[in-house]
Tab-separated table of C-alpha atoms and ligand atoms in Angstrom:
chain	number	residue	atom	x	y	z
O	1	MET	CA	40.515	45.549	38.294
O	2	LYS	CA	41.147	42.509	36.961
O	3	PHE	CA	41.872	40.598	40.553
O	4	ILE	CA	38.924	42.657	41.638
O	5	PHE	CA	36.155	41.186	38.601
O	6	ASN	CA	37.781	37.519	39.562
O	7	LEU	CA	36.815	37.927	43.506
O	8	LEU	CA	33.223	39.191	42.455
O	9	PHE	CA	32.866	36.379	40.169
O	10	LEU	CA	34.294	33.777	42.782
O	11	SER	CA	31.604	35.652	45.572
O	12	ILE	CA	28.824	35.573	43.025
O	13	SER	CA	29.460	31.834	41.947
O	14	PHE	CA	29.577	30.898	45.591
O	15	PHE	CA	26.119	32.999	46.660
O	16	PHE	CA	24.928	30.391	43.749
O	17	ALA	CA	26.248	27.087	44.732
O	18	THR	CA	25.853	27.680	48.433
O	19	ASN	CA	22.482	28.698	47.082
O	20	ALA	CA	22.702	24.963	45.403
O	21	LEU	CA	23.664	23.328	47.824
O	22	SER	CA	21.395	24.414	50.291
O	23	VAL	CA	18.223	23.183	48.011
O	24	GLU	CA	20.479	19.807	47.292
O	25	THR	CA	20.565	19.464	51.704
O	26	SER	CA	17.863	21.173	53.437
O	27	PRO	CA	15.397	18.247	55.136
O	28	GLU	CA	12.221	20.446	55.111
O	29	SER	CA	12.900	21.128	50.872
O	30	ARG	CA	13.998	17.310	50.563
O	31	ASN	CA	11.222	16.675	52.295
O	32	THR	CA	9.169	18.836	49.551
O	33	GLN	CA	10.650	17.646	47.134
O	34	LYS	CA	8.967	13.797	48.078
O	35	VAL	CA	6.031	15.312	48.620
O	36	GLN	CA	5.667	16.760	45.554
O	37	SER	CA	7.055	13.679	43.497
O	38	LEU	CA	4.272	11.302	45.215
O	39	SER	CA	1.472	13.879	44.715
O	40	GLY	CA	1.602	12.984	41.011
O	41	ASP	CA	1.688	9.547	39.800
O	42	PRO	CA	3.507	8.077	42.133
O	43	TRP	CA	3.545	4.647	41.166
O	44	ASN	CA	5.634	2.799	38.361
O	45	VAL	CA	7.484	5.501	37.429
O	46	GLY	CA	11.073	5.106	36.382
O	47	LEU	CA	10.528	1.346	37.149
O	48	PRO	CA	10.768	-2.180	35.461
O	49	ARG	CA	7.382	-4.168	36.167
O	50	PHE	CA	8.428	-6.564	39.206
O	51	SER	CA	5.306	-8.889	37.990
O	52	PHE	CA	5.108	-10.811	35.204
O	53	PRO	CA	1.660	-11.792	33.369
O	54	PHE	CA	3.045	-15.311	33.343
O	55	SER	CA	-0.456	-17.306	33.129
O	56	GLY	CA	-1.450	-15.455	30.722
O	57	ILE	CA	1.358	-17.069	27.917
O	58	PRO	CA	1.042	-19.768	26.031
O	59	TYR	CA	2.534	-23.341	26.592
O	60	GLU	CA	5.043	-24.744	23.837
O	61	GLU	CA	4.144	-28.462	23.067
O	62	HIS	CA	6.519	-30.941	22.999
O	63	HIS	CA	6.282	-34.734	22.657
O	64	GLY	CA	4.654	-35.942	25.859
O	65	GLY	CA	4.265	-32.672	27.513
O	66	ARG	CA	4.153	-28.735	27.570
O	67	SER	CA	6.416	-26.303	28.858
O	68	LYS	CA	6.777	-22.454	29.202
O	69	GLN	CA	9.442	-19.969	30.641
O	70	ALA	CA	9.911	-16.895	32.186
O	71	GLY	CA	13.763	-15.188	33.159
O	72	SER	CA	15.748	-11.940	32.094
O	73	TYR	CA	15.036	-12.425	28.733
O	74	ASN	CA	11.516	-11.529	28.713
O	75	PHE	CA	10.781	-10.247	32.573
O	76	SER	CA	13.790	-7.743	32.882
O	77	VAL	CA	14.174	-7.590	36.879
O	78	SER	CA	14.557	-11.379	37.325
O	79	THR	CA	18.436	-11.258	36.749
O	80	ASN	CA	19.076	-14.238	38.858
O	81	MET	CA	16.455	-16.591	39.010
O	82	ALA	CA	14.170	-17.795	35.889
O	83	ASN	CA	11.377	-20.195	36.239
O	84	VAL	CA	9.915	-22.909	34.352
O	85	LEU	CA	6.211	-24.324	34.309
O	86	MET	CA	6.280	-28.028	32.729
O	87	GLU	CA	3.471	-30.621	32.390
O	88	LEU	CA	4.488	-34.295	31.253
O	89	ASP	CA	2.029	-36.470	30.655
O	90	PRO	CA	1.045	-39.851	32.184
O	91	GLY	CA	4.408	-41.402	31.383
O	92	ALA	CA	5.841	-39.119	29.517
O	93	ILE	CA	9.827	-38.213	31.237
O	94	ARG	CA	11.910	-34.724	30.799
O	95	GLU	CA	14.686	-36.487	28.922
O	96	LEU	CA	18.040	-37.195	30.756
O	97	HIS	CA	19.806	-33.572	31.008
O	98	TRP	CA	22.126	-31.292	32.509
O	99	HIS	CA	22.252	-27.545	33.094
O	100	ALA	CA	26.109	-25.984	33.078
O	101	GLU	CA	24.911	-22.575	34.651
O	102	ALA	CA	22.417	-23.127	36.807
O	103	ALA	CA	21.065	-25.070	39.911
O	104	GLU	CA	17.354	-26.482	39.546
O	105	TRP	CA	15.038	-26.343	42.282
O	106	ALA	CA	11.018	-27.841	41.398
O	107	TYR	CA	7.637	-27.957	43.416
O	108	VAL	CA	5.306	-29.825	42.156
O	109	ILE	CA	2.153	-28.641	42.062
O	110	SER	CA	-0.072	-32.095	40.949
O	111	GLY	CA	0.560	-35.646	39.952
O	112	GLN	CA	2.951	-37.888	40.886
O	113	THR	CA	7.124	-37.485	39.303
O	114	ARG	CA	9.646	-39.708	39.643
O	115	ILE	CA	13.364	-38.186	39.475
O	116	THR	CA	16.927	-39.643	38.900
O	117	LEU	CA	19.699	-37.707	39.502
O	118	THR	CA	23.167	-38.688	38.856
O	119	SER	CA	26.166	-37.350	40.897
O	120	PRO	CA	30.189	-36.551	40.204
O	121	ASP	CA	30.307	-39.372	42.195
O	122	GLY	CA	29.299	-41.744	39.588
O	123	LYS	CA	26.021	-42.415	41.671
O	124	THR	CA	22.228	-42.190	40.894
O	125	GLU	CA	19.672	-41.319	43.454
O	126	VAL	CA	16.130	-43.050	42.176
O	127	ALA	CA	13.186	-40.748	44.052
O	128	ASP	CA	8.840	-40.279	44.263
O	129	VAL	CA	8.151	-36.945	44.676
O	130	ASN	CA	4.724	-35.938	44.975
O	131	GLU	CA	2.377	-32.965	45.068
O	132	GLY	CA	3.697	-30.456	47.873
O	133	GLY	CA	6.991	-31.797	47.373
O	134	ILE	CA	10.312	-30.293	46.123
O	135	TRP	CA	13.475	-31.695	44.283
O	136	TYR	CA	17.430	-29.804	44.489
O	137	PHE	CA	19.348	-30.425	41.730
O	138	PRO	CA	22.620	-29.112	41.939
O	139	LYS	CA	24.115	-27.017	38.833
O	140	GLY	CA	25.952	-29.396	36.408
O	141	TRP	CA	24.835	-32.869	37.818
O	142	GLY	CA	22.349	-34.952	35.179
O	143	HIS	CA	18.998	-35.907	36.126
O	144	SER	CA	15.454	-36.729	34.142
O	145	ILE	CA	11.547	-36.081	34.837
O	146	GLN	CA	9.049	-38.969	34.457
O	147	ASN	CA	5.476	-39.001	35.007
O	148	VAL	CA	4.332	-41.854	37.160
O	149	GLY	CA	1.100	-41.018	37.498
O	150	THR	CA	-2.041	-42.266	35.672
O	151	LYS	CA	-2.998	-37.876	35.574
O	152	PRO	CA	-0.948	-35.265	34.099
O	153	THR	CA	1.741	-34.143	36.631
O	154	GLN	CA	2.634	-29.799	36.570
O	155	PHE	CA	5.556	-28.839	38.331
O	156	VAL	CA	7.346	-25.564	38.724
O	157	LEU	CA	11.209	-25.260	38.050
O	158	VAL	CA	13.603	-22.122	40.090
O	159	LEU	CA	16.769	-22.160	38.182
O	160	ASN	CA	19.116	-19.933	40.097
O	161	ASN	CA	20.524	-17.755	36.789
O	162	GLY	CA	18.262	-14.933	35.530
O	163	ASN	CA	19.751	-16.057	32.088
O	164	PHE	CA	18.655	-19.687	31.736
O	165	THR	CA	16.549	-20.788	29.153
O	166	GLU	CA	15.180	-24.528	28.113
O	167	GLN	CA	17.244	-24.077	25.189
O	168	SER	CA	20.676	-23.738	26.605
O	169	THR	CA	19.777	-27.454	28.021
O	170	PHE	CA	22.489	-30.137	27.625
O	171	SER	CA	20.668	-33.327	26.793
O	172	VAL	CA	22.097	-36.682	26.241
O	173	THR	CA	20.191	-37.068	22.618
O	174	ASP	CA	21.800	-33.629	21.611
O	175	TRP	CA	25.097	-34.889	22.555
O	176	ILE	CA	24.749	-38.204	21.116
O	177	SER	CA	22.990	-36.863	17.729
O	178	HIS	CA	26.418	-34.778	17.902
O	179	THR	CA	29.039	-36.820	18.215
O	180	PRO	CA	31.152	-38.867	15.610
O	181	LEU	CA	29.926	-42.663	15.548
O	182	GLU	CA	33.647	-43.961	16.470
O	183	LEU	CA	33.395	-41.892	20.080
O	184	LEU	CA	30.201	-43.707	20.624
O	185	THR	CA	30.832	-47.291	19.795
O	186	LYS	CA	34.514	-47.362	21.274
O	187	GLY	CA	33.482	-44.794	24.150
O	188	LEU	CA	30.065	-47.135	25.015
O	189	GLN	CA	31.491	-50.271	24.062
O	190	ILE	CA	28.649	-50.545	21.659
O	191	SER	CA	28.249	-52.001	17.804
O	192	GLU	CA	27.917	-49.307	15.129
O	193	SER	CA	24.038	-50.770	14.492
O	194	THR	CA	23.341	-50.134	17.608
O	195	ALA	CA	24.561	-46.472	17.525
O	196	ASN	CA	22.545	-46.313	14.070
O	197	LYS	CA	19.365	-46.398	16.448
O	198	PHE	CA	19.909	-43.729	18.490
O	199	PRO	CA	18.223	-40.372	17.963
O	200	LYS	CA	19.274	-38.163	15.592
O	201	SER	CA	18.222	-34.999	17.360
O	202	ASP	CA	17.250	-33.568	20.711
O	203	GLY	CA	14.532	-35.826	21.927
O	204	PHE	CA	13.848	-33.218	24.927
O	205	MET	CA	10.881	-35.325	26.164
O	206	PHE	CA	9.313	-38.850	25.588
O	207	THR	CA	6.439	-41.360	26.158
O	208	GLY	CA	7.023	-44.016	28.485
O	209	SER	CA	5.048	-46.437	30.300
O	210	VAL	CA	3.182	-45.601	34.062
O	211	ASN	CA	4.942	-48.309	35.934
O	212	GLY	CA	8.007	-45.886	36.234
O	213	ILE	CA	11.743	-46.426	35.795
O	214	ASN	CA	12.915	-48.830	38.535
O	215	GLY	CA	16.150	-50.866	39.089
O	216	ALA	CA	18.222	-48.556	39.442
O	217	LYS	CA	21.460	-49.171	41.580
O	218	GLN	CA	21.402	-47.141	44.420
O	219	ASN	CA	25.019	-46.611	46.345
O	220	THR	CA	24.855	-44.546	49.444
O	221	LYS	CA	29.028	-44.598	49.721
O	222	SER	CA	29.824	-41.016	49.643
O	223	ASP	CA	28.481	-37.704	51.786
O	224	ARG	CA	27.380	-36.259	48.389
O	225	SER	CA	24.996	-38.797	46.984
O	226	LYS	CA	23.952	-40.008	50.384
O	227	ARG	CA	22.057	-36.628	50.756
O	228	SER	CA	18.744	-36.711	49.455
O	229	HIS	CA	17.607	-34.029	47.017
O	230	VAL	CA	14.005	-34.133	47.497
O	231	PHE	CA	11.887	-32.649	50.457
O	232	GLU	CA	8.343	-32.442	51.080
O	233	LEU	CA	7.397	-29.152	51.479
O	234	TYR	CA	3.966	-29.304	52.247
O	235	ASN	CA	4.052	-31.544	54.926
O	236	ARG	CA	6.528	-29.261	57.203
O	237	LYS	CA	4.878	-27.648	60.169
O	238	ASP	CA	4.509	-23.368	59.755
O	239	PHE	CA	7.299	-21.062	60.210
O	240	GLU	CA	4.888	-18.169	61.395
O	241	LYS	CA	1.429	-18.626	61.524
O	242	SER	CA	-1.467	-16.206	62.733
O	243	SER	CA	-5.498	-15.491	61.598
O	244	SER	CA	-4.097	-13.650	59.092
O	245	GLY	CA	-2.053	-16.037	57.364
O	246	SER	CA	0.607	-18.491	57.068
O	247	ILE	CA	4.011	-19.815	55.960
O	248	LYS	CA	5.792	-23.261	55.518
O	249	LEU	CA	9.746	-22.428	55.045
O	250	VAL	CA	12.300	-24.977	53.757
O	251	THR	CA	16.282	-23.573	54.342
O	252	ALA	CA	19.331	-25.282	54.129
O	253	LYS	CA	19.311	-26.033	57.406
O	254	ASP	CA	16.628	-28.940	57.157
O	255	PHE	CA	17.211	-29.604	53.877
O	256	PRO	CA	21.407	-29.320	53.319
O	257	ALA	CA	21.305	-30.134	50.074
O	258	SER	CA	19.472	-27.059	48.746
O	259	PHE	CA	22.857	-25.043	49.825
O	260	ASN	CA	22.007	-22.018	48.212
O	261	ILE	CA	17.799	-21.708	47.927
O	262	SER	CA	15.552	-21.725	50.616
O	263	SER	CA	11.399	-22.064	49.697
O	264	GLY	CA	8.337	-21.624	51.329
O	265	LEU	CA	4.326	-21.828	50.801
O	266	MET	CA	2.789	-18.857	52.569
O	267	ARG	CA	-1.516	-18.795	52.416
O	268	ILE	CA	-2.991	-15.107	53.174
O	269	GLU	CA	-6.302	-14.720	54.659
O	270	PRO	CA	-8.901	-12.758	53.325
O	271	ASN	CA	-8.315	-9.055	53.367
O	272	ALA	CA	-4.983	-9.839	55.497
O	273	ILE	CA	-1.458	-8.735	54.214
O	274	ARG	CA	1.682	-10.154	54.496
O	275	GLY	CA	3.739	-6.486	56.045
O	276	LEU	CA	6.111	-4.512	55.018
O	277	HIS	CA	9.279	-6.111	54.733
O	278	TRP	CA	12.624	-6.885	52.777
O	279	HIS	CA	15.351	-9.259	52.208
O	280	PRO	CA	18.812	-8.589	53.359
O	281	ASN	CA	20.275	-11.634	51.875
O	282	ALA	CA	18.565	-12.589	48.672
O	283	ASP	CA	16.407	-11.875	46.083
O	284	GLU	CA	12.895	-12.807	46.567
O	285	TRP	CA	10.854	-14.867	43.289
O	286	HIS	CA	7.503	-15.686	43.663
O	287	MET	CA	3.877	-17.408	41.921
O	288	VAL	CA	0.547	-17.482	42.877
O	289	LEU	CA	-0.823	-20.598	42.861
O	290	ASP	CA	-4.532	-19.798	43.540
O	291	GLY	CA	-6.089	-15.947	44.234
O	292	GLU	CA	-5.470	-13.091	43.518
O	293	MET	CA	-2.875	-10.310	45.199
O	294	GLU	CA	-1.493	-7.181	45.191
O	295	LEU	CA	2.668	-6.636	45.225
O	296	VAL	CA	4.025	-3.611	46.825
O	297	VAL	CA	7.702	-2.707	45.871
O	298	PHE	CA	9.388	0.080	47.591
O	299	ALA	CA	12.567	0.853	45.154
O	300	SER	CA	14.072	3.664	47.156
O	301	GLY	CA	14.948	7.679	45.655
O	302	GLY	CA	11.000	8.541	46.054
O	303	LYS	CA	10.683	4.966	43.377
O	304	ALA	CA	7.435	2.694	43.946
O	305	SER	CA	5.273	0.481	42.898
O	306	ILE	CA	1.833	-1.529	42.658
O	307	GLU	CA	1.075	-3.749	40.563
O	308	ARG	CA	-1.731	-6.931	41.073
O	309	LEU	CA	-1.113	-10.557	40.083
O	310	SER	CA	-3.173	-13.215	39.510
O	311	LYS	CA	-3.025	-17.574	39.434
O	312	GLY	CA	-0.109	-18.556	37.839
O	313	ASP	CA	1.720	-15.284	37.682
O	314	VAL	CA	5.041	-14.718	39.055
O	315	GLY	CA	6.532	-11.378	40.993
O	316	TYR	CA	10.487	-10.577	41.595
O	317	ILE	CA	11.491	-8.518	44.226
O	318	PRO	CA	15.494	-7.929	44.293
O	319	LYS	CA	17.509	-8.123	47.002
O	320	GLY	CA	16.978	-5.440	50.068
O	321	TYR	CA	13.481	-4.363	48.439
O	322	GLY	CA	10.721	-3.512	50.419
O	323	HIS	CA	7.538	-5.026	49.669
O	324	ALA	CA	4.037	-6.163	50.699
O	325	LEU	CA	1.614	-8.196	49.409
O	326	ARG	CA	-2.456	-7.726	50.389
O	327	ASN	CA	-5.088	-10.028	49.461
O	328	LEU	CA	-8.257	-7.903	48.223
O	329	SER	CA	-10.350	-10.569	48.185
O	330	PRO	CA	-13.062	-10.384	51.408
O	331	SER	CA	-13.841	-14.396	51.157
O	332	LYS	CA	-10.867	-15.974	49.020
O	333	PRO	CA	-7.479	-16.409	50.496
O	334	VAL	CA	-3.921	-16.337	48.356
O	335	GLU	CA	-1.675	-19.172	48.059
O	336	LEU	CA	1.644	-18.444	47.032
O	337	LEU	CA	5.076	-20.429	46.484
O	338	VAL	CA	7.752	-18.671	46.901
O	339	VAL	CA	11.853	-18.732	46.613
O	340	PHE	CA	14.895	-17.114	47.554
O	341	ASN	CA	18.578	-17.542	46.258
O	342	SER	CA	20.040	-17.685	49.202
O	343	GLY	CA	20.135	-21.499	51.828
O	344	ASP	CA	19.576	-19.358	54.744
O	345	TYR	CA	16.199	-16.781	55.194
O	346	GLN	CA	16.349	-13.799	56.404
O	347	SER	CA	13.725	-11.374	56.606
O	348	ILE	CA	13.214	-7.718	58.523
O	349	ASN	CA	9.505	-6.738	59.162
O	350	LEU	CA	9.307	-2.707	59.795
O	351	VAL	CA	7.087	-3.397	62.420
O	352	GLU	CA	9.714	-4.978	63.886
O	353	TRP	CA	11.882	-2.795	63.256
O	354	LEU	CA	9.753	0.253	64.808
O	355	SER	CA	9.182	-1.806	68.487
O	356	THR	CA	12.421	-2.720	68.838
O	357	THR	CA	13.593	0.659	68.497
O	358	PRO	CA	14.021	3.304	70.911
O	359	ALA	CA	10.510	5.336	71.238
O	360	GLU	CA	12.629	8.471	71.158
O	361	LEU	CA	13.991	7.676	68.204
O	362	VAL	CA	11.294	6.619	66.186
O	363	ASN	CA	8.852	9.833	67.516
O	364	ILE	CA	11.687	11.909	65.982
O	365	ASN	CA	11.455	9.983	62.730
O	366	LEU	CA	8.172	9.783	62.250
O	367	GLN	CA	7.178	12.935	63.723
O	368	THR	CA	4.999	11.629	66.236
O	369	SER	CA	4.521	11.585	70.133
O	370	GLY	CA	3.385	10.295	72.888
O	371	SER	CA	1.104	7.307	72.454
O	372	ASP	CA	1.155	8.036	68.656
O	373	LEU	CA	2.798	4.453	68.424
O	374	GLY	CA	1.060	3.360	71.882
O	375	SER	CA	-0.142	0.395	69.299
O	376	LEU	CA	2.709	-0.868	67.539
O	377	PRO	CA	2.611	-4.591	68.441
O	378	GLN	CA	5.540	-5.691	70.325
O	379	THR	CA	5.609	-9.409	68.792
O	380	ASN	CA	6.628	-9.419	65.461
O	381	PRO	CA	3.316	-10.214	63.668
O	382	VAL	CA	4.327	-11.626	59.685
O	383	PHE	CA	0.589	-11.410	58.483
O	384	GLU	CA	-1.771	-8.673	59.676
O	385	GLY	CA	-5.495	-7.559	58.939
O	386	ARG	CA	-7.528	-10.540	59.185
O	387	ARG	CA	-9.405	-9.844	62.866
W	401	MN	MN1	16.037	-29.642	34.705
W	402	MN	MN1	9.216	-11.174	50.777
């Protein structure tokens, strides 16, 4: 009796288990579920924000300039890159400092800067970076930035660590103001009265002369410091260009010092799109330099988001997430600064995937037939929509 009861119990369990299983795996019901979830409120549900209204947050004022920052602490999705927007008044200097846990990439939005960068070989590179130029400071190397123009300069820093904050910067003045006097007098071979002149706290920024700092000892004996750490992104020829948009791109191939960051300047013409694609090897950080656009992200699991970014706002797309950008304006182009946390730029475009895969396979996947997809572009249009 007990045996029969067990058998009955088992068959009932099996009946429910197989039924449950068929709900889980039948392709029809999976499709139905997906359609149902998308027919509700499909956008932005259960997802973090992929854009940050950076243009709206206030600057922090410093002596000779101002700055504001975004990272994983206020923009949770940006786990691998943080950014700082900084302005220096004419002559002002961002003091000598280094970053323990991040390399620093930067793009000069306006004005003229002069950077110094000191390598572990004890060599210092001094270089001017003007509007449209970029620099790359390896993790831990000492550096400074000065505005050597007559107008304020504005530049955006991207640090390849989402936890980065300006408060975790290692500054020379912070260090010497927290060092026993004897270590300073002996180590630097200076008198006590000189050491007593040193700042008593972190300076962060200083005012200086617009003539700029000159006279650094240039020395190029080692390979490490022979490499230039500055590059003119703006003067690059277009990597992609069509009537719908263009992108200038700099990878480690062209700018070897920047071995783990590549970057680009993108333009999307009115009504055009940067088509559906993903990056297999890197997160994407971007900032709108001009115009207004829509960022559409596909996050798998039936989740997707649509967000709008204005000039000065920041977007972040984790590695592998599908995405596209739309310029909704009929008259104004979108200008975009794009940074990837890999020196090797890779992307796969949906249109390219579909047009290079055997047509029969694509037709079965997309439930199309015959000439339905005959108009798929055979080239690989990165930008589309403007005719
Ligand atoms: Mn720095
Ligand atoms: Mn992208």
